[in-house]
Short mmCIF file of C-alpha atoms in Angstrom, two decimals:
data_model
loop_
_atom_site.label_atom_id
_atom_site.label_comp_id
_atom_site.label_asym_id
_atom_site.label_seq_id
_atom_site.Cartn_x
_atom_site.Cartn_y
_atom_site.Cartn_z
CA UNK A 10 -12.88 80.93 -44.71
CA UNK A 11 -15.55 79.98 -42.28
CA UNK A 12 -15.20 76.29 -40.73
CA UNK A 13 -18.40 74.45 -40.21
CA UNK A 14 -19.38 71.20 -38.76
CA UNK A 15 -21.80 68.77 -38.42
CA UNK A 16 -25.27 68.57 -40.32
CA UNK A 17 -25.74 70.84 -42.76
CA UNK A 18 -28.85 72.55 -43.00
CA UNK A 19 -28.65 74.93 -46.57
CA UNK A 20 -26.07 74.84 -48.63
CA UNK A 21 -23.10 76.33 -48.33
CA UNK A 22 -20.62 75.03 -50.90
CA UNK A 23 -18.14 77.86 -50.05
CA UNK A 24 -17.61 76.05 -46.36
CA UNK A 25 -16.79 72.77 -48.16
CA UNK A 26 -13.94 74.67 -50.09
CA UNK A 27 -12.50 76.73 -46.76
CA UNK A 28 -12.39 72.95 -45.22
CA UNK A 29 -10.28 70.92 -47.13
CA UNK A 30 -8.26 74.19 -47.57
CA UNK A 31 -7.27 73.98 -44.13
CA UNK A 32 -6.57 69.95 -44.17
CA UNK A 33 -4.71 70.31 -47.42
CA UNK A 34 -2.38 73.69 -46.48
CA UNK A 35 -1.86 71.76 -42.86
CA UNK A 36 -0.27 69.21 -44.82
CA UNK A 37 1.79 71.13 -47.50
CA UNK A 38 3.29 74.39 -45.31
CA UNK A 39 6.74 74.38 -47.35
CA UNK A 40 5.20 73.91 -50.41
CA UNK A 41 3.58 75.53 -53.48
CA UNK A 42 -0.06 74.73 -53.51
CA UNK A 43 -3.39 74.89 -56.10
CA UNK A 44 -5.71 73.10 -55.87
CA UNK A 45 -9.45 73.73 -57.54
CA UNK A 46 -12.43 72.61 -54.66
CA UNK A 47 -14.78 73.26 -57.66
CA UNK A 48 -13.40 69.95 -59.37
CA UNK A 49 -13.01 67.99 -56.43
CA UNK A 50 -16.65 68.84 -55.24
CA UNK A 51 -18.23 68.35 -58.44
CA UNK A 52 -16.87 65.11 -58.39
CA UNK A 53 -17.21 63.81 -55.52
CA UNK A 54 -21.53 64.92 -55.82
CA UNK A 55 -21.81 63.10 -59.17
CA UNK A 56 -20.36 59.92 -56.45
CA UNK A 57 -23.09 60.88 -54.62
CA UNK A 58 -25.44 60.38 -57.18
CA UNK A 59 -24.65 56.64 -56.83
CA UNK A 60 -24.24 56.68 -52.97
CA UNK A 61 -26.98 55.43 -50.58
CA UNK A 62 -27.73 55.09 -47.00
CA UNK A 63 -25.27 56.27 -44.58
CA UNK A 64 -22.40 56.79 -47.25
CA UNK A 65 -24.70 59.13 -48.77
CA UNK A 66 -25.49 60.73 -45.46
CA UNK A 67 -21.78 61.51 -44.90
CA UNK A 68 -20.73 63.01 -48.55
CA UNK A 69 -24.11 65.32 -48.54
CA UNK A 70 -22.73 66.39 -44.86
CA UNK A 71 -19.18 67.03 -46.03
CA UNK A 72 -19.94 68.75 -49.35
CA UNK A 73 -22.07 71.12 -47.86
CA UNK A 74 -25.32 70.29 -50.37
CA UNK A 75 -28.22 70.96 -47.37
CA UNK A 76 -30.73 69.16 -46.44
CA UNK A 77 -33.45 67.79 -48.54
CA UNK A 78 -34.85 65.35 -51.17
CA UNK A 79 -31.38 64.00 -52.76
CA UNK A 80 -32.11 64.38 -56.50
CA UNK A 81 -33.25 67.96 -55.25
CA UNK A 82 -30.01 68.90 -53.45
CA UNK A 83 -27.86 67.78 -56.34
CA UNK A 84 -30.25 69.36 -59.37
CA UNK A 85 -29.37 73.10 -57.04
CA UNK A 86 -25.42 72.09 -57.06
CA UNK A 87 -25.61 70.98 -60.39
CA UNK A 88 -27.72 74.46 -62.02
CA UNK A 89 -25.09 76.87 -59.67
CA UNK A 90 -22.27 75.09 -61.17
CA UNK A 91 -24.06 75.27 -64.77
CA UNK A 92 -24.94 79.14 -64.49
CA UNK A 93 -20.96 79.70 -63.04
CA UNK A 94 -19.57 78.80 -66.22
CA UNK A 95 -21.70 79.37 -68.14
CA UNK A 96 -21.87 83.24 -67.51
CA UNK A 97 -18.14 83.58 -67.37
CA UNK A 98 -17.67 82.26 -70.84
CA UNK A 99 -18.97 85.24 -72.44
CA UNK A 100 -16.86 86.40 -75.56
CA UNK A 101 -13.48 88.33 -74.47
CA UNK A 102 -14.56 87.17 -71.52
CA UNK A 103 -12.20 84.09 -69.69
CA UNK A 104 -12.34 80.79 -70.93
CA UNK A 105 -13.63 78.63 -67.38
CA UNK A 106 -14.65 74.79 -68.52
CA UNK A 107 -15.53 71.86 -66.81
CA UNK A 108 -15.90 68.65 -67.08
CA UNK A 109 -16.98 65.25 -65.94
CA UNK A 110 -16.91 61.41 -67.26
CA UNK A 111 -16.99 58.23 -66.05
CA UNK A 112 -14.53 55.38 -67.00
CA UNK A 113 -16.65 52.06 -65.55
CA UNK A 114 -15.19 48.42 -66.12
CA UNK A 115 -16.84 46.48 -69.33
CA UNK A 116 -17.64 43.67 -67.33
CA UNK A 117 -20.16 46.06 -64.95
CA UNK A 118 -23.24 47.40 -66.27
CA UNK A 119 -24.07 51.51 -64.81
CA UNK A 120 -27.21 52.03 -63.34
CA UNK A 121 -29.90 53.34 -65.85
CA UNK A 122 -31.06 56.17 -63.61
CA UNK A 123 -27.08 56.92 -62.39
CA UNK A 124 -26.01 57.46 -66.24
CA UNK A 125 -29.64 59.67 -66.94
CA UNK A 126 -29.02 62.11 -63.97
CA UNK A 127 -25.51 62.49 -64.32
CA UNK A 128 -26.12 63.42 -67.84
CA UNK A 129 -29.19 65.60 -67.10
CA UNK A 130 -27.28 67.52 -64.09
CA UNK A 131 -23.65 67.20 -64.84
CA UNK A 132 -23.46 66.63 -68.51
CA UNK A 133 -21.71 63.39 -68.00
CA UNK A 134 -21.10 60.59 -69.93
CA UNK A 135 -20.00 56.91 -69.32
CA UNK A 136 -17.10 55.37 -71.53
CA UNK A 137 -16.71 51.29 -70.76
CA UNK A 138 -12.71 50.43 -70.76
CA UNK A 139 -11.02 47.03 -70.69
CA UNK A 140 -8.89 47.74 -67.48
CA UNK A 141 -7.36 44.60 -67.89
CA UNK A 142 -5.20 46.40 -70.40
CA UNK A 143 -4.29 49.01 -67.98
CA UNK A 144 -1.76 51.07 -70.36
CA UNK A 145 -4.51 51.58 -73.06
CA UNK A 146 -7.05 52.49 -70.13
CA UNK A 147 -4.43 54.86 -68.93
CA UNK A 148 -4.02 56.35 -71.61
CA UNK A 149 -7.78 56.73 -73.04
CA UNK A 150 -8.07 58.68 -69.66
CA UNK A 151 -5.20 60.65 -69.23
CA UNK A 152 -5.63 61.64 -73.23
CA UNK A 153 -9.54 63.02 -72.26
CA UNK A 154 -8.01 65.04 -69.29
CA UNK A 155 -4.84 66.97 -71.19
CA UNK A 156 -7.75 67.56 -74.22
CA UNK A 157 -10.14 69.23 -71.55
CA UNK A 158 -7.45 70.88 -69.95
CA UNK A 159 -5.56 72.44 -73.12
CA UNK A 160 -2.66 69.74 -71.93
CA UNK A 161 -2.21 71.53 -68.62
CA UNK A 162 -2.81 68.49 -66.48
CA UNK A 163 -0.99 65.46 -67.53
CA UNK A 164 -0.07 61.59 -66.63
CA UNK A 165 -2.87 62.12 -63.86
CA UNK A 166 -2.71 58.50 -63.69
CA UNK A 167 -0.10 56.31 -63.43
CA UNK A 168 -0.38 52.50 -65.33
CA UNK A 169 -0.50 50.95 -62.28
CA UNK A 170 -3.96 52.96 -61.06
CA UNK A 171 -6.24 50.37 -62.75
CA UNK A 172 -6.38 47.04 -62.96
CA UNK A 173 -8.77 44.10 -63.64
CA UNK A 174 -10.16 44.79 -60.25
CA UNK A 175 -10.89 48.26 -60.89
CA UNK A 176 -14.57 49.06 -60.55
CA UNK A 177 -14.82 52.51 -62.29
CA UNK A 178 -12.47 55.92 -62.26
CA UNK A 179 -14.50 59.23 -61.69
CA UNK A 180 -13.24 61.75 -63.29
CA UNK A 181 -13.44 65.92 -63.18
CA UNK A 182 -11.33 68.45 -65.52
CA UNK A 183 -11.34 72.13 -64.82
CA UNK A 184 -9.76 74.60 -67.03
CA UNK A 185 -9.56 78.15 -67.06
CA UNK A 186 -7.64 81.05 -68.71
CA UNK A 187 -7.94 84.88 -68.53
CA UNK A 188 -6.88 87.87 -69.02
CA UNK A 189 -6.21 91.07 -66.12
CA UNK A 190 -8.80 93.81 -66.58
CA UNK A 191 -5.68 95.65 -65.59
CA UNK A 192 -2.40 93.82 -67.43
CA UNK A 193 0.80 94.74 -65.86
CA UNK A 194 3.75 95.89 -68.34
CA UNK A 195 6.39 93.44 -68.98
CA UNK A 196 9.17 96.32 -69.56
CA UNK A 197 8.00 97.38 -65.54
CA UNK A 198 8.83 93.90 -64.65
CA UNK A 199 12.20 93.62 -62.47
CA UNK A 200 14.79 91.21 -60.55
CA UNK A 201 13.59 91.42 -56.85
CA UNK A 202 13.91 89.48 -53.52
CA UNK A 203 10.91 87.20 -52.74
CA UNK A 204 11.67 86.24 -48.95
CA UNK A 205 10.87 82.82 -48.24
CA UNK A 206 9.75 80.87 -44.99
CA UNK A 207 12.40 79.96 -42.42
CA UNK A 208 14.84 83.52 -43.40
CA UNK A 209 15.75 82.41 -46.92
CA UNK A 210 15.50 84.26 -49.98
CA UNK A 211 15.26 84.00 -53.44
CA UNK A 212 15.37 86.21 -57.20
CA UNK A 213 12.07 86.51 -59.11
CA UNK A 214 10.75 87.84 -62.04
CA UNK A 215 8.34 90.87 -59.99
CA UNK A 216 5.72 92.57 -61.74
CA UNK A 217 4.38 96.29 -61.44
CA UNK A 218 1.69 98.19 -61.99
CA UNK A 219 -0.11 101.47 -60.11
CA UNK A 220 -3.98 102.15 -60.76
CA UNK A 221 -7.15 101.39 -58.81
CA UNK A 222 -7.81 98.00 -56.93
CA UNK A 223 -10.02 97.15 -54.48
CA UNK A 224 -7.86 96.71 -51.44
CA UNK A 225 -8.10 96.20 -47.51
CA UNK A 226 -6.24 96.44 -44.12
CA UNK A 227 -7.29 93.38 -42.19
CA UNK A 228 -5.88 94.04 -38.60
CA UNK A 229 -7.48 90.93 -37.09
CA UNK A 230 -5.71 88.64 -39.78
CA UNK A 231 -2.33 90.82 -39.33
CA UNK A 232 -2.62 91.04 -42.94
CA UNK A 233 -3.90 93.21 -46.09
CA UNK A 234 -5.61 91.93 -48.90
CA UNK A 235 -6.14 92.84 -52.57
CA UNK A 236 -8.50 92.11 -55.78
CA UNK A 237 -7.33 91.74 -59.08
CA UNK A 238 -10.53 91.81 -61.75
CA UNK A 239 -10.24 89.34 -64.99
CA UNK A 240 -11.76 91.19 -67.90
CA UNK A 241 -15.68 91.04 -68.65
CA UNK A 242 -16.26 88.79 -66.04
CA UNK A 243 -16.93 88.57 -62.65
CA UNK A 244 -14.06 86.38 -61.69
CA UNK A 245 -10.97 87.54 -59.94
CA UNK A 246 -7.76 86.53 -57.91
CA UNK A 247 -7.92 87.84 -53.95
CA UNK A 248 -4.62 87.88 -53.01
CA UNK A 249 -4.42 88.03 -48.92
CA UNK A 250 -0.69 89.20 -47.76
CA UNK A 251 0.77 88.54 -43.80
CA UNK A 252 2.41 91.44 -42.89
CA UNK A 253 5.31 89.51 -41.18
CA UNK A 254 7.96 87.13 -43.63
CA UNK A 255 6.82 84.51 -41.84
CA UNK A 256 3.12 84.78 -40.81
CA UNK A 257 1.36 81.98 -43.64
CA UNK A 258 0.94 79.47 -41.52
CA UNK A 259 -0.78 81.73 -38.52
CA UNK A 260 -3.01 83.67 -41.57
CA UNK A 261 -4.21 80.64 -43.05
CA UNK A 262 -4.96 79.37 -39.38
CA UNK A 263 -7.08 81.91 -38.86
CA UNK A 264 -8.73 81.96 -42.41
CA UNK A 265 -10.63 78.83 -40.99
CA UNK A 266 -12.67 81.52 -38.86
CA UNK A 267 -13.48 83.20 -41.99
CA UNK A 268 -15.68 83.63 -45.02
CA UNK A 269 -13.71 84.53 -48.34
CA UNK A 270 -16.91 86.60 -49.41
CA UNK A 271 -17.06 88.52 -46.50
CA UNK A 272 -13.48 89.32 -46.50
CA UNK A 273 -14.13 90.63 -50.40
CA UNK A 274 -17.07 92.60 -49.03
CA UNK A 275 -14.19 94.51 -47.01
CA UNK A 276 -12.65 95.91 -50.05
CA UNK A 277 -12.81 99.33 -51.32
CA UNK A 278 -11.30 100.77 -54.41
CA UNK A 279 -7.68 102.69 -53.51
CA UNK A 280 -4.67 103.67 -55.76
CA UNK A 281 -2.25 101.08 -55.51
CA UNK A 282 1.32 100.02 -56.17
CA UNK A 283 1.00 96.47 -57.05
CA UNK A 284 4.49 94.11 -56.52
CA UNK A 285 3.47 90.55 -57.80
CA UNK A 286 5.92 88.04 -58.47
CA UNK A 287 5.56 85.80 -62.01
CA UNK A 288 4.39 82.09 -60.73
CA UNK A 289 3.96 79.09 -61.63
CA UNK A 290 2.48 76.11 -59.37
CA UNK A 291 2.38 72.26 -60.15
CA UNK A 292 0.69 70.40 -57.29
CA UNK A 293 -0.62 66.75 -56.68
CA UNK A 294 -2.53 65.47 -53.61
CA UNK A 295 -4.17 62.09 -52.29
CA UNK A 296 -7.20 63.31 -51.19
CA UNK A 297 -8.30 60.44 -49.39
CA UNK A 298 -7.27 61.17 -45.79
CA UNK A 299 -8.59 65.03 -45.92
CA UNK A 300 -11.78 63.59 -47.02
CA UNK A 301 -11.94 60.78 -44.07
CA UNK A 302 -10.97 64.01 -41.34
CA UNK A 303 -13.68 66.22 -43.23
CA UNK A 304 -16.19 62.62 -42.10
CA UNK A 305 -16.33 60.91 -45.71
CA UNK A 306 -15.23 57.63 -44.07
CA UNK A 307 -17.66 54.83 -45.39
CA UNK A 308 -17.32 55.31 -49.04
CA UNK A 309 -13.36 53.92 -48.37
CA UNK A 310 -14.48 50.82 -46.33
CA UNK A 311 -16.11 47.50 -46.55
CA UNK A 312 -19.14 49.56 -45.37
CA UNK A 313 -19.52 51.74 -48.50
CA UNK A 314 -22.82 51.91 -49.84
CA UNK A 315 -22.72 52.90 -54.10
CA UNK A 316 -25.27 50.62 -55.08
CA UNK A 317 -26.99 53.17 -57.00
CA UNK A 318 -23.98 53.06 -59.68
CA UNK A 319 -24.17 49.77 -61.03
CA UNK A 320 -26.70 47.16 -61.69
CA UNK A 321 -26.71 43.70 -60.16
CA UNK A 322 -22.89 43.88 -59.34
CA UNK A 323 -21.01 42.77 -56.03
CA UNK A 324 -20.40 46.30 -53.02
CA UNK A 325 -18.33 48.63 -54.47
CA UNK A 326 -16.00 50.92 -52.78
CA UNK A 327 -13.55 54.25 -53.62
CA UNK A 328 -10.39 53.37 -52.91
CA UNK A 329 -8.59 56.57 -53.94
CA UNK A 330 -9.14 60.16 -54.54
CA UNK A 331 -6.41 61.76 -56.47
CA UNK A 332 -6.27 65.88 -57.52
CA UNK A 333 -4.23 67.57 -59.38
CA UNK A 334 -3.57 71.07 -60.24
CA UNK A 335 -1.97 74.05 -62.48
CA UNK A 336 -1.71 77.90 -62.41
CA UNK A 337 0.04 80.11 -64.11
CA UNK A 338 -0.07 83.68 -63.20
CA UNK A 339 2.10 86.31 -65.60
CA UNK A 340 1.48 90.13 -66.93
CA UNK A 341 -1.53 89.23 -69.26
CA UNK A 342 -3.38 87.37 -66.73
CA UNK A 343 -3.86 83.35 -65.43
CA UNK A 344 -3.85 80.00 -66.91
CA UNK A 345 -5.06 77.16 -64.62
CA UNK A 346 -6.10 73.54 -64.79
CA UNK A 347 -7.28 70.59 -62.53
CA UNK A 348 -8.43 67.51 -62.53
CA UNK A 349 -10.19 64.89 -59.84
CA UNK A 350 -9.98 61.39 -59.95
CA UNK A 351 -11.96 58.60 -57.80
CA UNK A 352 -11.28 54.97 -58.17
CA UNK A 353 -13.81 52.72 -57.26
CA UNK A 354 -12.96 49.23 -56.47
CA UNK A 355 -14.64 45.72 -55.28
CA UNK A 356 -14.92 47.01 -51.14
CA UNK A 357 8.00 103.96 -52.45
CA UNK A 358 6.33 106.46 -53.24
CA UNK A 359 3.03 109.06 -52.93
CA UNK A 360 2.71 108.79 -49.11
CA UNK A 361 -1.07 108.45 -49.64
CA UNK A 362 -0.95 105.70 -51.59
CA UNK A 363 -1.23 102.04 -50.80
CA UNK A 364 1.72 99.65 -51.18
CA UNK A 365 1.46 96.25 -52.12
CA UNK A 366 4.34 94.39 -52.34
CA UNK A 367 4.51 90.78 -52.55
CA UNK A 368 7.52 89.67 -51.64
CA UNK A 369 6.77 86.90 -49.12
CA UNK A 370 4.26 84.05 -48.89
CA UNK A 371 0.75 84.64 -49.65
CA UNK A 372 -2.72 83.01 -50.24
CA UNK A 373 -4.43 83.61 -53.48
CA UNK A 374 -8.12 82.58 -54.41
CA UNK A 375 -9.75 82.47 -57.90
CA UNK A 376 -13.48 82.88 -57.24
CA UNK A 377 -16.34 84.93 -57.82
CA UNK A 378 -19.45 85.61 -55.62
CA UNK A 379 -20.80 82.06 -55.38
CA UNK A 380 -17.61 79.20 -55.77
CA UNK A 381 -14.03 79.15 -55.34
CA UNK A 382 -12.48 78.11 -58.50
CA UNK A 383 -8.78 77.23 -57.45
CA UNK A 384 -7.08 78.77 -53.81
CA UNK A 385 -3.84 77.84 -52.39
CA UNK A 386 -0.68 79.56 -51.53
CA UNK A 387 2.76 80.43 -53.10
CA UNK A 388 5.68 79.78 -50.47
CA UNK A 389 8.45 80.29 -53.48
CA UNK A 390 7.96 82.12 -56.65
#
């Protein structure tokens, strides 16, 4: 996943996801991890929306959106993100939602033009809650983010997230569910060792299956790699394998040097015997450090500058930027959910075949030619 830095030039939304994958991962190595960049970075660019002046500057640098006139770098994010989902919710095809709402305080009036755009780009709405009651603000949000996410993600907030101080909560849902174009037999399923990091081990559920994938030896990762389709669409999980137990962390340190689509472009179609172990991930992150390292820094000070959100209201700030995340992968296919938050506040076999046997930690992305759905890693089945 290739790193970039500084000033963007065009976009290049896939470099905003292979970023904070690298920040994230650094900070999780013994853990399970999901998390959706298509969420977070379609919430973070409706912020931008209401983000001026060197706040601006800095989230239009981070996300990747390229240079230009702002309402024209957001109106290209916005139609790529449309067209994504849109095409992949054909019928029999997977179900892939989002999205996006903002919960604003009813004593704060939302900018005219902010509520028109993000309705016009992102299909979002504005819903004013009393947060001085925080449970039944709690729960009016959570209760809009299990609904959009088929009750995947839940309790994303806690009671004590809002408040009478609280500005306004940002909020992104992803959802998506599919089916292999290839399904894998439950009666070839087995009992198997899954080696974990540091020489443990433990028993999971493995699936099997032999046919045609699109597969790849990647020498200069010390790793192989392989494509599983979802049916009639273009989406599909790239699982990328170390060859050593205990090669993650160096694979995904390297992945910063690369670009996911190039690494697809690698494949080629090859019989395979596929090992893949049942899982099921649960993961929750503070995004706000990640974001500061990635240079979104003003929007969390004194210095932030959102005064195209609200009308005629005292400097605003985000104070936190909370994800989190669900997949389940099985023998029909995947089932994943996320959601984003922002808070704003006052400042064996034929020899010529290919083996591929998971049975040790691995990265996994959910994308298709243009965006990164959901990546992470699996450290434990």
């Amino acid at each position: 996943m290739a790193k970039s830095t500084g000033a963007s030039t065009s976009p290049n939304y896939n470099a905003f996801a292979a970023d904070l994958f690298t920040l994230v991962v650094d900070n999780s190595v013994d853990r399970n991890v999901v998390f959706s960049p298509a969420s977070i970075q379609t919430c973070l660019t409706v912020a931008y929306l209401g983000a001026e002046g060197e706040t601006a500057e800095e989230m239009r640098n981070a996300l990747k959106l390229g240079e230009g006139d702002k309402n024209a770098v957001i109106k290209k994010y916005a139609e790529l993100v449309k067209s994504s989902f849109k095409s992949t919710n054909a019928q029999g095809g997977p179900l892939l939602k989002i999205a996006n709402r903002v919960f604003a305080n009813h004593n704060l009036k939302i900018s005219g033009t902010f509520q028109k755009l993000a309705k016009e780009y992102f299909d979002t709405t504005a819903k004013l809650l009393n947060f001085e009651n925080a449970a039944e603000s709690v729960a009016a949000i959570n209760g809009w983010v299990e609904e959009q996410t088929n009750n995947k993600i839940q309790n994303l907030l806690q009671e004590d997230s809002v408040n009478s101080d609280t500005s306004a909560i940002l909020v992104n849902a992803i959802y998506f569910k599919a089916k292999w174009t290839r399904q894998f037999s439950e009666s070839s399923t087995r009992k198997s060792t899954f080696y974990t990091l540091n020489n443990g081990h433990v028993h999971v559920d493995l699936m099997y299956q032999d046919d045609y994938f699109r597969y790849a030896d990647l020498p200069e990762l010390d790793a192989t790699a392989l494509e599983m389709q979802y049916e009639n669409s273009d989406l599909s999980m790239l699982i990328i394998l170390p060859r050593e137990v205990n090669g993650l962390q160096n694979l995904e340190s390297k992945l910063s040097g690369f670009n996911i689509s190039q690494i697809a472009e690698r494949l080629e179609g090859e019989h395979v015997d596929v090992f893949l172990p049942r899982f099921r991930i649960e993961f929750d992150i503070d995004l706000k450090e990640p974001l500061k390292k990635m240079g979104i820094t003003s929007m969390f000070s004194s210095n932030a500058n959102l005064a195209g959100l609200f009308v005629s209201s005292v400097p605003q700030k985000i104070s936190e930027v909370k994800h989190k995340a669900f997949l389940d992968v099985n023998e029909a296919g995947s089932e994943a959910a996320a959601a984003t938050y922002l808070k704003i506040v006052p400042m064996s076999l034929n020899l010529n075949q290919k083996v591929f046997r998971v049975d040790h930690p691995f990265f996994f992305a959910i994308r298709d030619k243009t965006s990164v759905y959901f990546s992470g890693h699996v450290v434990q089945p």
